[in-house]
Structure formats: structure tokens, C-alpha cells
Short mmCIF file of C-alpha atoms in Angstrom, two decimals:
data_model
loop_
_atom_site.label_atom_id
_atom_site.label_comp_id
_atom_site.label_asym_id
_atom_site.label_seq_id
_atom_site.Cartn_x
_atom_site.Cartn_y
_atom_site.Cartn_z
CA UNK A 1 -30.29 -22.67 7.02
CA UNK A 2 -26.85 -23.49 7.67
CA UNK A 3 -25.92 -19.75 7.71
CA UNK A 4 -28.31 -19.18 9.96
CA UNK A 5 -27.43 -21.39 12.03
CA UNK A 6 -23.66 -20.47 12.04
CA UNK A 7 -25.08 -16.65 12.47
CA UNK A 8 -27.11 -17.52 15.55
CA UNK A 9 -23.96 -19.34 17.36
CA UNK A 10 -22.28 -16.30 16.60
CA UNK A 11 -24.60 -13.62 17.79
CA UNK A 12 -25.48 -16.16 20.93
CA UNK A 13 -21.55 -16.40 21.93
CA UNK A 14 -21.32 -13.03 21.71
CA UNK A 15 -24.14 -12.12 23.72
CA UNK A 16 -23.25 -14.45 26.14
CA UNK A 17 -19.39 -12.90 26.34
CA UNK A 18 -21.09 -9.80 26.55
CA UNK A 19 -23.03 -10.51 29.69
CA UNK A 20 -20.37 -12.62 31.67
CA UNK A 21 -18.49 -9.27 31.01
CA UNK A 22 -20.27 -7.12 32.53
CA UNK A 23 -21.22 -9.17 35.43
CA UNK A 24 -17.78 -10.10 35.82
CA UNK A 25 -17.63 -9.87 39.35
CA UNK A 26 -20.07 -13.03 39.54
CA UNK A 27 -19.57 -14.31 36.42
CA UNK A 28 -16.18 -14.23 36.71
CA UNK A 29 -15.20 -18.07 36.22
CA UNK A 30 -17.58 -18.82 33.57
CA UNK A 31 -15.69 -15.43 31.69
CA UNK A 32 -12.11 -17.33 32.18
CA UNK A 33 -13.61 -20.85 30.69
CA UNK A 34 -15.30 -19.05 27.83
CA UNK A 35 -12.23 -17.10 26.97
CA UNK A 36 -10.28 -20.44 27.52
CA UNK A 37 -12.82 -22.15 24.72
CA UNK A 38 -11.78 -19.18 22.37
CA UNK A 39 -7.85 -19.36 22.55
CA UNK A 40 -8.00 -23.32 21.84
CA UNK A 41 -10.58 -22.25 19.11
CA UNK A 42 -7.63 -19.74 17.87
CA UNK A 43 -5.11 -22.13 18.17
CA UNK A 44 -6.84 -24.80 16.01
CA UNK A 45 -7.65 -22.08 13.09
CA UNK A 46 -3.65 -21.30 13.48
CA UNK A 47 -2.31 -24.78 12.90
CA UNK A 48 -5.55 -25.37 9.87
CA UNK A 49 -3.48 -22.02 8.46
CA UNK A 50 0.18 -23.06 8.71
CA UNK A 51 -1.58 -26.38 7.45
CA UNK A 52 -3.19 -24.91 4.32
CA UNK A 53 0.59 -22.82 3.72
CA UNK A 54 2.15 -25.79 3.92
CA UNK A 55 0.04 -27.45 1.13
CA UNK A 56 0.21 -24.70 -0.95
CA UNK A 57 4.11 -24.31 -0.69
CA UNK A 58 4.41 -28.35 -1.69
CA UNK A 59 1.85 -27.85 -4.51
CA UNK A 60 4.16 -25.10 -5.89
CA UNK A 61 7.42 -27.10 -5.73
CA UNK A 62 5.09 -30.34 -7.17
CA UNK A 63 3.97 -27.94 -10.91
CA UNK A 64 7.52 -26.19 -10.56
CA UNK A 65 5.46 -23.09 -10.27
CA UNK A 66 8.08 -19.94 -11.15
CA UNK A 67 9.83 -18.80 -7.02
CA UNK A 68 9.41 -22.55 -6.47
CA UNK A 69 12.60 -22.10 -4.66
CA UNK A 70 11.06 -19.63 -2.46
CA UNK A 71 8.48 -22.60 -1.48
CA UNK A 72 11.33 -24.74 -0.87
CA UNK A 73 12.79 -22.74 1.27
CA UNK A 74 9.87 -21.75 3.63
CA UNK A 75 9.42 -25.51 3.77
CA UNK A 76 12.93 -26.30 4.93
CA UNK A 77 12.86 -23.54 7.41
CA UNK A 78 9.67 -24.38 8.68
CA UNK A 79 10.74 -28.12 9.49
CA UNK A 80 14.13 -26.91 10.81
CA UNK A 81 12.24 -24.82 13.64
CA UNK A 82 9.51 -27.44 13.91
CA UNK A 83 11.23 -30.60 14.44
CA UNK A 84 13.90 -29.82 17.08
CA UNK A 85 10.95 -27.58 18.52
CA UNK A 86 8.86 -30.93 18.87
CA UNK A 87 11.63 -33.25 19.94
CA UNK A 88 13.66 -31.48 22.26
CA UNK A 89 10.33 -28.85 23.23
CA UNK A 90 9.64 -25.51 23.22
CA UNK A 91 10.85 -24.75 26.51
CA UNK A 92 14.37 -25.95 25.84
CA UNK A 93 17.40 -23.44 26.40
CA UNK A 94 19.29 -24.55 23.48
CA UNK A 95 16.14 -24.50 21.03
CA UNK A 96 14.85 -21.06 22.42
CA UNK A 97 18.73 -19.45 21.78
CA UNK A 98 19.10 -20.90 18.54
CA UNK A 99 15.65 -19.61 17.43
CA UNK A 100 16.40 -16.33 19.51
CA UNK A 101 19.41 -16.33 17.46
CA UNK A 102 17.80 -15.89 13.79
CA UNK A 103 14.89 -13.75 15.35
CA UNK A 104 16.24 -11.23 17.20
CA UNK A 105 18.81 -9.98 14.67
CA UNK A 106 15.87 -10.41 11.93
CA UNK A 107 13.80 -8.10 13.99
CA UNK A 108 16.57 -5.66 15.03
CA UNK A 109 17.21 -5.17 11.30
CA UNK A 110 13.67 -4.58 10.07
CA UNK A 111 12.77 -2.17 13.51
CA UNK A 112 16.03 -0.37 12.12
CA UNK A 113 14.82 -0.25 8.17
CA UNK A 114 11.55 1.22 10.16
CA UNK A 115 13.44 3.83 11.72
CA UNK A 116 14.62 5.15 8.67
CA UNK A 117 11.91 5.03 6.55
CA UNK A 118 9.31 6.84 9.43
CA UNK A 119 12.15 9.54 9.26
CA UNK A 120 12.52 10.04 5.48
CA UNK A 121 8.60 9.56 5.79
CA UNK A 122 8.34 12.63 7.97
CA UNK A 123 10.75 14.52 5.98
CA UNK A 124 9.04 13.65 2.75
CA UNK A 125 5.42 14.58 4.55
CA UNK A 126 5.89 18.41 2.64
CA UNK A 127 6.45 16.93 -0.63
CA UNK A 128 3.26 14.01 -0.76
CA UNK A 129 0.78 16.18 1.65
CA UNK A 130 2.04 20.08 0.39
CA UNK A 131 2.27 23.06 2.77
CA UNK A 132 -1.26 23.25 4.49
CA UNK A 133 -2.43 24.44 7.66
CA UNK A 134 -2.76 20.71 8.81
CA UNK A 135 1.03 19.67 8.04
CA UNK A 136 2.19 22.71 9.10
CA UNK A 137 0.70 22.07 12.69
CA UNK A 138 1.69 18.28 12.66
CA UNK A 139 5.40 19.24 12.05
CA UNK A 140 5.31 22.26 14.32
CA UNK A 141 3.87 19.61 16.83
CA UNK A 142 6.07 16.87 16.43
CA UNK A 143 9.36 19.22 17.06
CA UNK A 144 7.86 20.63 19.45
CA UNK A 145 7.15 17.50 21.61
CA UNK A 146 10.43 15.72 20.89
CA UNK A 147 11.91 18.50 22.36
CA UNK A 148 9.88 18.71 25.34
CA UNK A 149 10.12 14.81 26.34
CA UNK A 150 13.66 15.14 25.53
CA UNK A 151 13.98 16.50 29.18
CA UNK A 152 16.89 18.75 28.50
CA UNK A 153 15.22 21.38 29.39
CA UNK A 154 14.52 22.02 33.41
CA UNK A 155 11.47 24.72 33.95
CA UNK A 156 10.82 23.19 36.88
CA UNK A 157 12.08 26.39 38.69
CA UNK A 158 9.33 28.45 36.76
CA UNK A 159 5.88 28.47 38.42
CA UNK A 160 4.23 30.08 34.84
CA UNK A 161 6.19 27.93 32.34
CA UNK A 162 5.74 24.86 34.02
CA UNK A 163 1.98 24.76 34.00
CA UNK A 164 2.17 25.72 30.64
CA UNK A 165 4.03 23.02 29.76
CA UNK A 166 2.57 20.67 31.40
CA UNK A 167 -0.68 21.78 29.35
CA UNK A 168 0.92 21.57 26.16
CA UNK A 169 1.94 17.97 27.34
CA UNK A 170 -1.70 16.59 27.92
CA UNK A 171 -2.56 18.39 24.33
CA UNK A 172 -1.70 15.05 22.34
CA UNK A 173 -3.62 12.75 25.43
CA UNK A 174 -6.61 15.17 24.68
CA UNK A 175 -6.27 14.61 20.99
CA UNK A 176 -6.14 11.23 21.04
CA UNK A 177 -9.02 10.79 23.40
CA UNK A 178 -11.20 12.64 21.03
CA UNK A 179 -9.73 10.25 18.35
CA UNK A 180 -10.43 7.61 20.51
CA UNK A 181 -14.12 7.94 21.32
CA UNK A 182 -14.75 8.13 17.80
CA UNK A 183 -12.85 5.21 17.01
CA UNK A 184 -14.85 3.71 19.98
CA UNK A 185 -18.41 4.61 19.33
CA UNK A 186 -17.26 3.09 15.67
CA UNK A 187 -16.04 -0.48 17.28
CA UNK A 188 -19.65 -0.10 19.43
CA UNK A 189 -21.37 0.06 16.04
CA UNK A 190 -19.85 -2.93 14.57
CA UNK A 191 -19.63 -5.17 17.67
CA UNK A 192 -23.76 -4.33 17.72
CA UNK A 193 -24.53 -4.75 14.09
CA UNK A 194 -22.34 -8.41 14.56
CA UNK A 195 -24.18 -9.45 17.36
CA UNK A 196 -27.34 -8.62 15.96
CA UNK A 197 -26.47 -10.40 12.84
CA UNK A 198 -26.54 -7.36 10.51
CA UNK A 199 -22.70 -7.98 9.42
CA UNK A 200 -22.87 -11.43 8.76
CA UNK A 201 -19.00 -12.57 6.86
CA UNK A 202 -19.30 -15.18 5.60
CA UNK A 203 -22.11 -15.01 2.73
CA UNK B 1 -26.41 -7.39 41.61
CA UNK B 2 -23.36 -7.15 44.17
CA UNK B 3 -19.75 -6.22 42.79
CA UNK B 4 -20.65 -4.45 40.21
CA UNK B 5 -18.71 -1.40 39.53
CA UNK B 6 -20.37 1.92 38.71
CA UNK B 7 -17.78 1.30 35.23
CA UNK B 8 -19.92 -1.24 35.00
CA UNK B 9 -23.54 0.12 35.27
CA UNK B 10 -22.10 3.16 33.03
CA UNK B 11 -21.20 0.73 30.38
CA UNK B 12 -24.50 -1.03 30.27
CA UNK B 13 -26.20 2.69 30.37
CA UNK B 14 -24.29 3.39 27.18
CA UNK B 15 -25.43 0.23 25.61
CA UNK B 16 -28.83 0.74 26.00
CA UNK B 17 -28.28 4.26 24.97
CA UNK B 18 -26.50 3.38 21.74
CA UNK B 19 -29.68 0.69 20.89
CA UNK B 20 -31.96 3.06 21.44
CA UNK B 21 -30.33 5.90 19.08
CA UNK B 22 -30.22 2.82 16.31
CA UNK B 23 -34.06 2.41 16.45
CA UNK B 24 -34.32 6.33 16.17
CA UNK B 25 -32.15 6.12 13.50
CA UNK B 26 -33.84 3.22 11.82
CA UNK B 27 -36.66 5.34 12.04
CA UNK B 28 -34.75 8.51 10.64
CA UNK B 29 -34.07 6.26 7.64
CA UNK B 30 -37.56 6.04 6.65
CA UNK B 31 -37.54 9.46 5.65
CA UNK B 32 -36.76 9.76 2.28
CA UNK B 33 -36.01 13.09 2.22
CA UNK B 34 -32.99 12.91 3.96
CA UNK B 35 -29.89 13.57 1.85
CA UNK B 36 -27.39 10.64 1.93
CA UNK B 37 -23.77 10.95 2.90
CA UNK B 38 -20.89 10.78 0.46
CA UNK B 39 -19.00 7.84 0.97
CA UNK B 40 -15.24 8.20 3.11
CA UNK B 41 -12.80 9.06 0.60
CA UNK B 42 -10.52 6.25 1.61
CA UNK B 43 -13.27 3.88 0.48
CA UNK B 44 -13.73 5.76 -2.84
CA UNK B 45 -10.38 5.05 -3.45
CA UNK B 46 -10.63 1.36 -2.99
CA UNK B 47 -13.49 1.38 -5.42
CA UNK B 48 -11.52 3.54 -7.86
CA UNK B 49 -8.86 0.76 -7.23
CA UNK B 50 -11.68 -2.41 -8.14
CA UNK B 51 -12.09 -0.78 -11.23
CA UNK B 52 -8.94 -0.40 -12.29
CA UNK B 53 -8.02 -4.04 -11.61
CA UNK B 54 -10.39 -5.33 -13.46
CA UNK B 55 -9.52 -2.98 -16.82
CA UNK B 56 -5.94 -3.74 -16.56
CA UNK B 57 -6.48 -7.09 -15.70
CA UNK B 58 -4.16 -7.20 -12.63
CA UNK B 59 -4.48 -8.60 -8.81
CA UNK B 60 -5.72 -5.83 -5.98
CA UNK B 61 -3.03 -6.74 -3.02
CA UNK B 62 -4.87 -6.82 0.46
CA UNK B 63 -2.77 -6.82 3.40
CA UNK B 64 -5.32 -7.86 6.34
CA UNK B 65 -3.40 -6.95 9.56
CA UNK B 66 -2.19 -8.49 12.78
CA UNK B 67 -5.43 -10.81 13.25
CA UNK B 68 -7.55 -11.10 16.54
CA UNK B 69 -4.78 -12.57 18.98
CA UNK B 70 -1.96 -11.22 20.42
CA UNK B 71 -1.86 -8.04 21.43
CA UNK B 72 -4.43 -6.54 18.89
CA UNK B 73 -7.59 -6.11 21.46
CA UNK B 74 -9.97 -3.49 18.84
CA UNK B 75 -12.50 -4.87 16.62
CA UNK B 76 -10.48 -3.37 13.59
CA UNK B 77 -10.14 -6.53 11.59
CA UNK B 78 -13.60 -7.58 11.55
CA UNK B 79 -13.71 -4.06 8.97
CA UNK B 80 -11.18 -5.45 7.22
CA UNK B 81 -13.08 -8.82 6.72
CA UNK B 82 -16.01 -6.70 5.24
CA UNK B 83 -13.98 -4.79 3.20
CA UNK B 84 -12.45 -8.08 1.87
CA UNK B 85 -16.10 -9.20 1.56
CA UNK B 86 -17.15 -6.49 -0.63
CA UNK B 87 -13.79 -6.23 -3.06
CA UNK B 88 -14.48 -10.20 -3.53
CA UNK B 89 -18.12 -9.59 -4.57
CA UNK B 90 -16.99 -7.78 -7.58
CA UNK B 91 -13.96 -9.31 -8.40
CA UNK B 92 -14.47 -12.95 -8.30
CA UNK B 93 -14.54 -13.11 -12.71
CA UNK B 94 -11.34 -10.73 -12.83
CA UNK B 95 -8.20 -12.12 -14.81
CA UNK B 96 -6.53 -11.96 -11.37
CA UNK B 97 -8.43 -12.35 -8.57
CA UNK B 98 -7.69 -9.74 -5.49
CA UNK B 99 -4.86 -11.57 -2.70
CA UNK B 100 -5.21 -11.30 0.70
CA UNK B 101 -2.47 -11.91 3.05
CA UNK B 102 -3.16 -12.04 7.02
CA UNK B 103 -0.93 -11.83 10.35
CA UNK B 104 -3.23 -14.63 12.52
CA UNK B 105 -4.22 -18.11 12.17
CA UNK B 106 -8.17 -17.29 12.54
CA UNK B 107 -7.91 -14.13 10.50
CA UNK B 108 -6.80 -16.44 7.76
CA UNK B 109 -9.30 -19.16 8.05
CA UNK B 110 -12.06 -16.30 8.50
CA UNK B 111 -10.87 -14.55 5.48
CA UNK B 112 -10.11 -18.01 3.46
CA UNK B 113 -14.26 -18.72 4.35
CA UNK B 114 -15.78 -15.62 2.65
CA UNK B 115 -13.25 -15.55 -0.45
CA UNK B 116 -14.76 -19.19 -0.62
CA UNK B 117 -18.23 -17.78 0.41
CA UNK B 118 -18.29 -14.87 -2.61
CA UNK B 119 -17.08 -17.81 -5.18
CA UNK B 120 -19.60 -20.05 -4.07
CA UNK B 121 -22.79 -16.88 -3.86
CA UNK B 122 -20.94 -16.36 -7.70
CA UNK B 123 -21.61 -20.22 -8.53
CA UNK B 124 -18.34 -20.69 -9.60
CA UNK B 125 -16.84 -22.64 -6.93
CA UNK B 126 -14.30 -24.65 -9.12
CA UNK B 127 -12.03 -20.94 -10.02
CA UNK B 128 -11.46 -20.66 -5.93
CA UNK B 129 -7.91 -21.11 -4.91
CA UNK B 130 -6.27 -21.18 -1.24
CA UNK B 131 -3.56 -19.81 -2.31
CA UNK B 132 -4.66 -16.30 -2.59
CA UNK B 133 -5.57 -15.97 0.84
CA UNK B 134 -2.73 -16.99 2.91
CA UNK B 135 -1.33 -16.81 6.13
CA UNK B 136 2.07 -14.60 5.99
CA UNK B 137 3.05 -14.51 9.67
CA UNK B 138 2.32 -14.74 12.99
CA UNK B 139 3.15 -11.73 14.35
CA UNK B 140 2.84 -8.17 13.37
CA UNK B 141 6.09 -7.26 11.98
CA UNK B 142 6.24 -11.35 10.70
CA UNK B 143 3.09 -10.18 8.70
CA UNK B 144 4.59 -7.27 7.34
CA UNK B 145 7.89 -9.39 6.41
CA UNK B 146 5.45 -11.50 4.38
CA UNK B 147 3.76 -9.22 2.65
CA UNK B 148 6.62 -7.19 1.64
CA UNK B 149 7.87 -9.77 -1.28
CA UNK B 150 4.39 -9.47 -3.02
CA UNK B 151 4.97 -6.05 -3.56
CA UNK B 152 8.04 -6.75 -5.87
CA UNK B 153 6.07 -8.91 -8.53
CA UNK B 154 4.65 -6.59 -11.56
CA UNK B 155 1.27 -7.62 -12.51
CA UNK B 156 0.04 -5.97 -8.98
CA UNK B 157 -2.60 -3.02 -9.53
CA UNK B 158 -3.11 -1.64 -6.22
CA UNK B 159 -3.00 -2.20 -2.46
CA UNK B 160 -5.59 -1.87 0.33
CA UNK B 161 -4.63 -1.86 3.76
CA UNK B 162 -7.27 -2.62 6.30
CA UNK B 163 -7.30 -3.88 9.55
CA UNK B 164 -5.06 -3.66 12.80
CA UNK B 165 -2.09 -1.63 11.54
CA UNK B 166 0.69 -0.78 13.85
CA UNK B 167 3.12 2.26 13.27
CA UNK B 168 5.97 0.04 11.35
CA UNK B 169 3.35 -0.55 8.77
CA UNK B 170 4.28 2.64 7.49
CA UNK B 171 7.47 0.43 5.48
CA UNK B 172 4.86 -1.52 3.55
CA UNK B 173 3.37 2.34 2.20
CA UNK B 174 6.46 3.48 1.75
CA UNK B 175 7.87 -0.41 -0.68
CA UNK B 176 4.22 0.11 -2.39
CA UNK B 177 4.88 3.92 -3.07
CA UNK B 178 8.79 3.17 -4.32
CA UNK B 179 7.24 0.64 -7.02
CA UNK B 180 4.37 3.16 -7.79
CA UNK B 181 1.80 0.68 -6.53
CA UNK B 182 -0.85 3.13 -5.17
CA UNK B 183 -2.22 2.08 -2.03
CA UNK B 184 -5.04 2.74 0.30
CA UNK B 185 -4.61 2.47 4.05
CA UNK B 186 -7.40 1.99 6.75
CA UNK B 187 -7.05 1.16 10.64
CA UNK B 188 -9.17 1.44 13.85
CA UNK B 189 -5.57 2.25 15.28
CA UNK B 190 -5.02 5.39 16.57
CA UNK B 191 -1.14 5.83 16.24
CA UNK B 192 -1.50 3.65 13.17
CA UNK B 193 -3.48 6.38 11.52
CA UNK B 194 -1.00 9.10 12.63
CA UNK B 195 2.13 7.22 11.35
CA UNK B 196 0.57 6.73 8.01
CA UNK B 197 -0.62 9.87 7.70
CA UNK B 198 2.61 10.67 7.00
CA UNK B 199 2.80 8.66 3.86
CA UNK B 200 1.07 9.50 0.42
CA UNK B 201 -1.68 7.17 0.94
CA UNK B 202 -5.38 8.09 1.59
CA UNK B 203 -5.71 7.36 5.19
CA UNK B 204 -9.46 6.69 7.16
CA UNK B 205 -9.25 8.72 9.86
CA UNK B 206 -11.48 8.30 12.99
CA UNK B 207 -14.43 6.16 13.03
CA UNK B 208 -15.00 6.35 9.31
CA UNK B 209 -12.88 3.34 8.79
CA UNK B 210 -15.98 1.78 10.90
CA UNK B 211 -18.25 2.60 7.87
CA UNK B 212 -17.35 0.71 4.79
CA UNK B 213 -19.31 1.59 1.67
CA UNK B 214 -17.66 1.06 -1.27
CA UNK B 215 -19.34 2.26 -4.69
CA UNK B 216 -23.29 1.69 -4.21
CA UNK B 217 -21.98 -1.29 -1.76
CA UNK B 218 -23.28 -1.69 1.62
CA UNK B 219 -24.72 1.60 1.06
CA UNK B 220 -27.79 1.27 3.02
CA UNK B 221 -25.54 -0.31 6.24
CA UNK B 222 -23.19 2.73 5.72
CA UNK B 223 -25.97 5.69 6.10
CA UNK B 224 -27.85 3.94 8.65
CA UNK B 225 -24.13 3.66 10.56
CA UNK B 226 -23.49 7.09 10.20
CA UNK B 227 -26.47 8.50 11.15
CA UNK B 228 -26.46 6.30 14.88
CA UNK B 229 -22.75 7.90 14.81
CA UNK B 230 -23.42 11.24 14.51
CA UNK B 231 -26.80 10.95 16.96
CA UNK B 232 -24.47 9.33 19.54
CA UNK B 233 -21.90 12.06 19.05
CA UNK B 234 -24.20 14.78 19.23
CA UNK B 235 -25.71 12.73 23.01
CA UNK B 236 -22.41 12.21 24.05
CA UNK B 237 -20.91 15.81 23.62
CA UNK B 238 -23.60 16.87 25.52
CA UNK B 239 -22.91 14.36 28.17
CA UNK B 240 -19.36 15.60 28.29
CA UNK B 241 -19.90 18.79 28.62
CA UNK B 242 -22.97 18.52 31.17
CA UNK B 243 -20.14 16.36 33.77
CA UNK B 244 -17.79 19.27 32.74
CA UNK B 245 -20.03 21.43 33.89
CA UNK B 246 -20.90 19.26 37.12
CA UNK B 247 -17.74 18.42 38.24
CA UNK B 248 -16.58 22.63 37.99
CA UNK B 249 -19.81 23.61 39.76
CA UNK B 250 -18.61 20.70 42.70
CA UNK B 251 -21.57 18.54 41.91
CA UNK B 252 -19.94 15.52 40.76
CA UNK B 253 -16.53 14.43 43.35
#
């Protein structure tokens, strides 16, 4: 019963979402309060999360569990951003550069360690996938477009070549929109078999 | 009825389309003579995976994705949560029960309540722990940060990728495939399934990700998606082609 109940709220709030969507345009201010009801929802499961970490992280350090040291440190960070961050508050200048300060250049690095590795990844793309029609065609593709939307090349001048290029340019928008109505008659399905209670999570 | 768009009225069109190709399709099911589809490969792969945690006795990794907020808009992680659903229905008794690790607050609790759901349908409550379903950041590339580290440890057996997955995810492939962990990636993101394309793992392309069936799991859900899928397709090709058609003849502005 109490699944069922839980699975009827959930197909009802959906439906309801649903509805106010479409008939936005009079709906409209019942959409924003819903949506409102949602994000505090969100907000609530993210501090029960960083809540269960927490607990976790102190049970580790409390057996000695082996990487204990990795708990301790999560937990020393985490109070180091979240005290000054609730005493002197979030909107701060000298709390938002001194967190600024350990993200940025922690996000620069890994973005940079990305770089590399989507480069050797595309280099390495012969060697995992073999020679085939279909890698053939992506790496043909890929040069091919990183030279065009390089813009070194000027063919404005050229009546023919410049509506052929600007074909081959809406080739990948084509692509993906075939991609994408797949992918979007696939997020249909699921959103229907939810709301109808056919996909229900948590058994 | 004023204000609304003709977006609008389309949308709702297609809705009522799409429920009426599911009762045809329900009704397709009923015949028996109909031969089944084979299951994605990507999902084969995750099964192959199952069964080879539970012979060597090892923990399945399971990296969840981004979560529902921030600037993730698809439905892509509620797959995820049913793949998660179905790898904790048959691993629950394994020497090392399968780890999730998610990018989003309610993504976590979500996940935490069917790994607690599949213990409790298993009656064995008391062998459920928190702690391997945790939240590893709150951001996309925070996420990936977290997840990175459980990579290193040795007594890993596989990893399954499901969910939102941006581009940069292709570093986590790439750390799973440098310690020989084989992994299996799937993602309702489109440049997400181009960028890990590019690495050795399986990769669901299109809307199969949409269709979990893993083993003879969910195997009556999957055919029963598939064949609404390819109905719709078939209607909506048509459609395409017919406002083609239209709008080259002058018909349609």
C-alpha cells in the first residue's frame, strides 16, 4: 500500500507538471510554484546526501577503516568551506575568492588532463575500433570540420563552393537531429511508462 | 484555450499519438508469434559484467551521472536508476555488493532508496550499507573527480556507466581502460555518445539506452518499448517526409 501510494503521488505530480506545461500560457504561475516546490524538494535530498557522506566519512575514521585519512581529509575540507561559508555567507568577496581560488585552478587542471586524453582518445580510435567504414568516416569527418570552422579558409568569393560548404556544415546538425529524435521518442517512452506507473524505482 | 501556441497543440497531438501506438502495441504483444528482439549489446555487456562479479567475487563500479539539477534537463538518469535497479536485483548476496556513486543530491537519495528497496524485496535488510551508494560531487566534472579514486582500488570487476554523461567523461573510460577495468558506457546524451565512442567501451547509441533489458530482465518492458519505438518511427518518418513534401509543393508557409 505504501508503494502505491508513493507511485500515485508520483504519477499525479507528474501529470499535473505535464498539464501546467502545456497550458503554460494560463497556467503559467501555478508552473513557477510547482517548479519552486521541486528545487526546495532537491535541495533537501542534497543536504540528506552530504549528510549521509558525512556519517559515513566519521564512521570510517571511528573503525580506522584502511584510507581513513582520506575520510579525514574530506571532513576537514568540508568544514573549512562550510564554516567561513556560514559565518561570513556565501555572498562574501573574500569567501567566494578564496573558494574561487582552489576551484578554478582544480578545474583548469582536470579540463586540461581532458584535453589530452580526448586527443590520445581520437588517435587511439584505429587501434580499439580497427579500420572500418564507420571510423574511417568519423575521422575523415572530424578533420574535415576542424578545418572548416577553423575559418582560415575564405570561399566566400565562390558562388559553387560556398553553398557546398555551407551544406557540408549543416551535415553534423542533420545528424544529430536524427540522433536526437530517437533519443527523444526514447525519453517520451520513459517519461510515459513513469507516469503511468509502469517504471516504478523504488521496489 | 487562448495562448496556446501551435508548439503547443503539436506537442499534445504527439502525445496522444504516442498513447495510442502503445495500446496498438500492447495489442501487437499478444501475438505470440512475433519474434522477440535481441537485447542492445551494451546491456549484454552489463549482464556479462553481473556474472562475472559474482564468480570472481568482486564489486561492479556504477558511476550514475550528473543527477537531475543543474544543467542536465533529459530524462537520462531515470535509465540509469533502472539499470541500478536491475544489477541490485541480482547482486544483493554477492561477496561485494555493486557501488554506485552519483553527481546530485536527489540522484543519491533516489538511488540510496532502491539499493535499500532490492535488500529489503531480498529480506535481508541487515547486509544494506550507505556507504556503497554515495554522493561524489555536486557537479559534473566534481562527480567525475570522485569517482576517479575508486578506479585505483583492485578488487573492482567492472564498470557501468549510465546516466547523464558529458564529453569529459571520456577520462573516467580512458583511467578504467589504463587499469584494464572493462567498462560499459550508456547516455541519453548526444555528444556524450560521440565522445565515448571514441573509447574502447561498448557504447548505447540512440534510443536504445531508453530500453534496458538485461539478461531475461525487464524483458517483457523492453519488447513492448521497442515495438511503440519502432511504430512511432515508422509514423513519424512518414510525417517528415509528408511536411517535406508540403512545404516543397508550397502547401505548408
Amino acid at each position: 500500500m505504501r508503494q502505491r501510494l508513493a507511485l500515485i503521488t508520483a504519477a499525479l505530480s507528474g501529470s499535473v507538471v505535464l498539464l501546467l506545461l502545456f497550458f503554460q500560457p494560463v497556467a503559467g504561475a501555478y508552473l513557477a510554484l510547482v517548479l519552486n516546490w521541486a528545487i526546495i524538494v532537491a535541495s533537501v535530498a542534497l543536504l540528506v546526501a552530504i549528510a549521509s557522506l558525512l556519517v559515513t566519512h566519521i564512521r570510517f575514521i571511528a573503525v580506522g577503516r584502511r584510507g581513513f585519512i582520506y575520510s579525514f581529509v574530506l571532513i576537514t575540507a568540508f568544514l573549512a568551506t562550510f564554516l567561513p561559508g556560514l559565518f561570513k555567507g556565501v555572498e562574501d568577496p573574500g569567501y567566494l575568492g578564496w573558494i574561487s581560488a582552489i576551484q578554478k585552478p582544480l578545474e583548469l587542471s582536470l579540463l586540461g588532463l581532458i584535453a589530452l586524453v580526448m586527443m590520445s582518445a581520437a588517435v587511439k580510435l584505429f587501434r580499439v575500433r580497427g579500420w572500418s567504414v564507420l571510423t574511417v568516416s568519423f575521422a575523415i569527418s572530424a578533420l574535415l570540420f576542424l578545418f572548416l570552422n577553423l575559418g582560415l579558409s575564405d570561399w566566400s568569393g565562390n558562388q559553387i563552393f560556398s553553398t557546398l560548404i555551407d551544406a557540408f556544415l549543416r551535415l553534423p546538425v542533420i545528424g544529430a537531429r536524427g540522433l536526437l529524435i530517437g533519443v527523444a521518442l526514447g525519453a517520451l517512452l520513459v517519461g510515459f511508462r513513469v507516469l503511468i506507473g509502469q517504471e516504478s524505482d523504488n521496489e | 484555450m487562448a495562448g496556446i501556441s501551435l508548439h503547443d497543440l503539436i506537442s499534445t497531438l504527439i502525445v496522444i499519438l504516442f498513447l495510442l501506438v502503445m495500446f496498438i502495441a500492447w495489442l501487437m504483444g499478444k501475438n505470440k508469434k512475433m519474434p522477440p528482439y535481441a537485447n542492445p549489446e551494451g546491456y549484454e555487456r552489463i549482464d556479462e559484467l553481473m556474472h562475472r562479479s559474482s564468480e570472481e567475487g568482486k564489486a561492479l563500479l556504477m558511476g550514475l551521472g550528473e543527477g537531475f539539477s543543474g544543467l542536465n534537463g533529459s530524462l537520462g538518469d531515470q535509465t540509469s536508476l533502472m539499470v541500478q535497479r536491475i544489477l541490485m536485483s541480482r547482486s544483493v548476496f554477492n561477496d561485494q555488493p555493486a557501488q554506485s556513486y552519483s553527481g546530485d543530491g536527489a540522484l543519491a537519495c533516489i538511488s540510496q532508496m532502491i539499493v535499500h528497496g532490492a535488500y529489503d524485496k531480498a529480506m535481508a535488510v541487515e547486509l544494506f550499507r550507505p556507504e556503497h551508494n554515495q554522493l561524489t560531487g555536486l557537479s559534473g566534472l566534481s562527480w567525475m573527480a570522485g569517482l576517479l579514486p575508486e578506479l585505483a582500488r583492485s578488487d573492482n570487476t567492472g564498470l557501468v556507466l549510465a546516466g547523464s554523461l558529458r564529453p569529459e567523461s571520456l577520462i573516467i573510460t580512458d583511467m578504467a581502460e589504463r587499469k584494464e577495468i572493462p567498462v560499459v558506457a550508456a547516455t541519453g546524451d548526444i555528444s556524450g555518445q560521440a565522445a565515448l565512442f571514441a573509447s574502447g567501451a561498448p557504447v548505447l547509441l540512440g534510443e536504445d539506452y531508453y530500453l534496458p533489458a538485461i539478461g531475461d530482465i525487464n524483458q517483457a518492458s523492453y519488447q513492448h518499448s521497442a515495438r511503440v519505438l519502432n511504430l512511432f518511427r515508422i509514423l513519424l518518418a512518414a510525417g517528415l517526409l509528408l511536411a517535406a513534401f508540403l512545404k516543397l509543393s508550397g502547401v505548408l508557409p
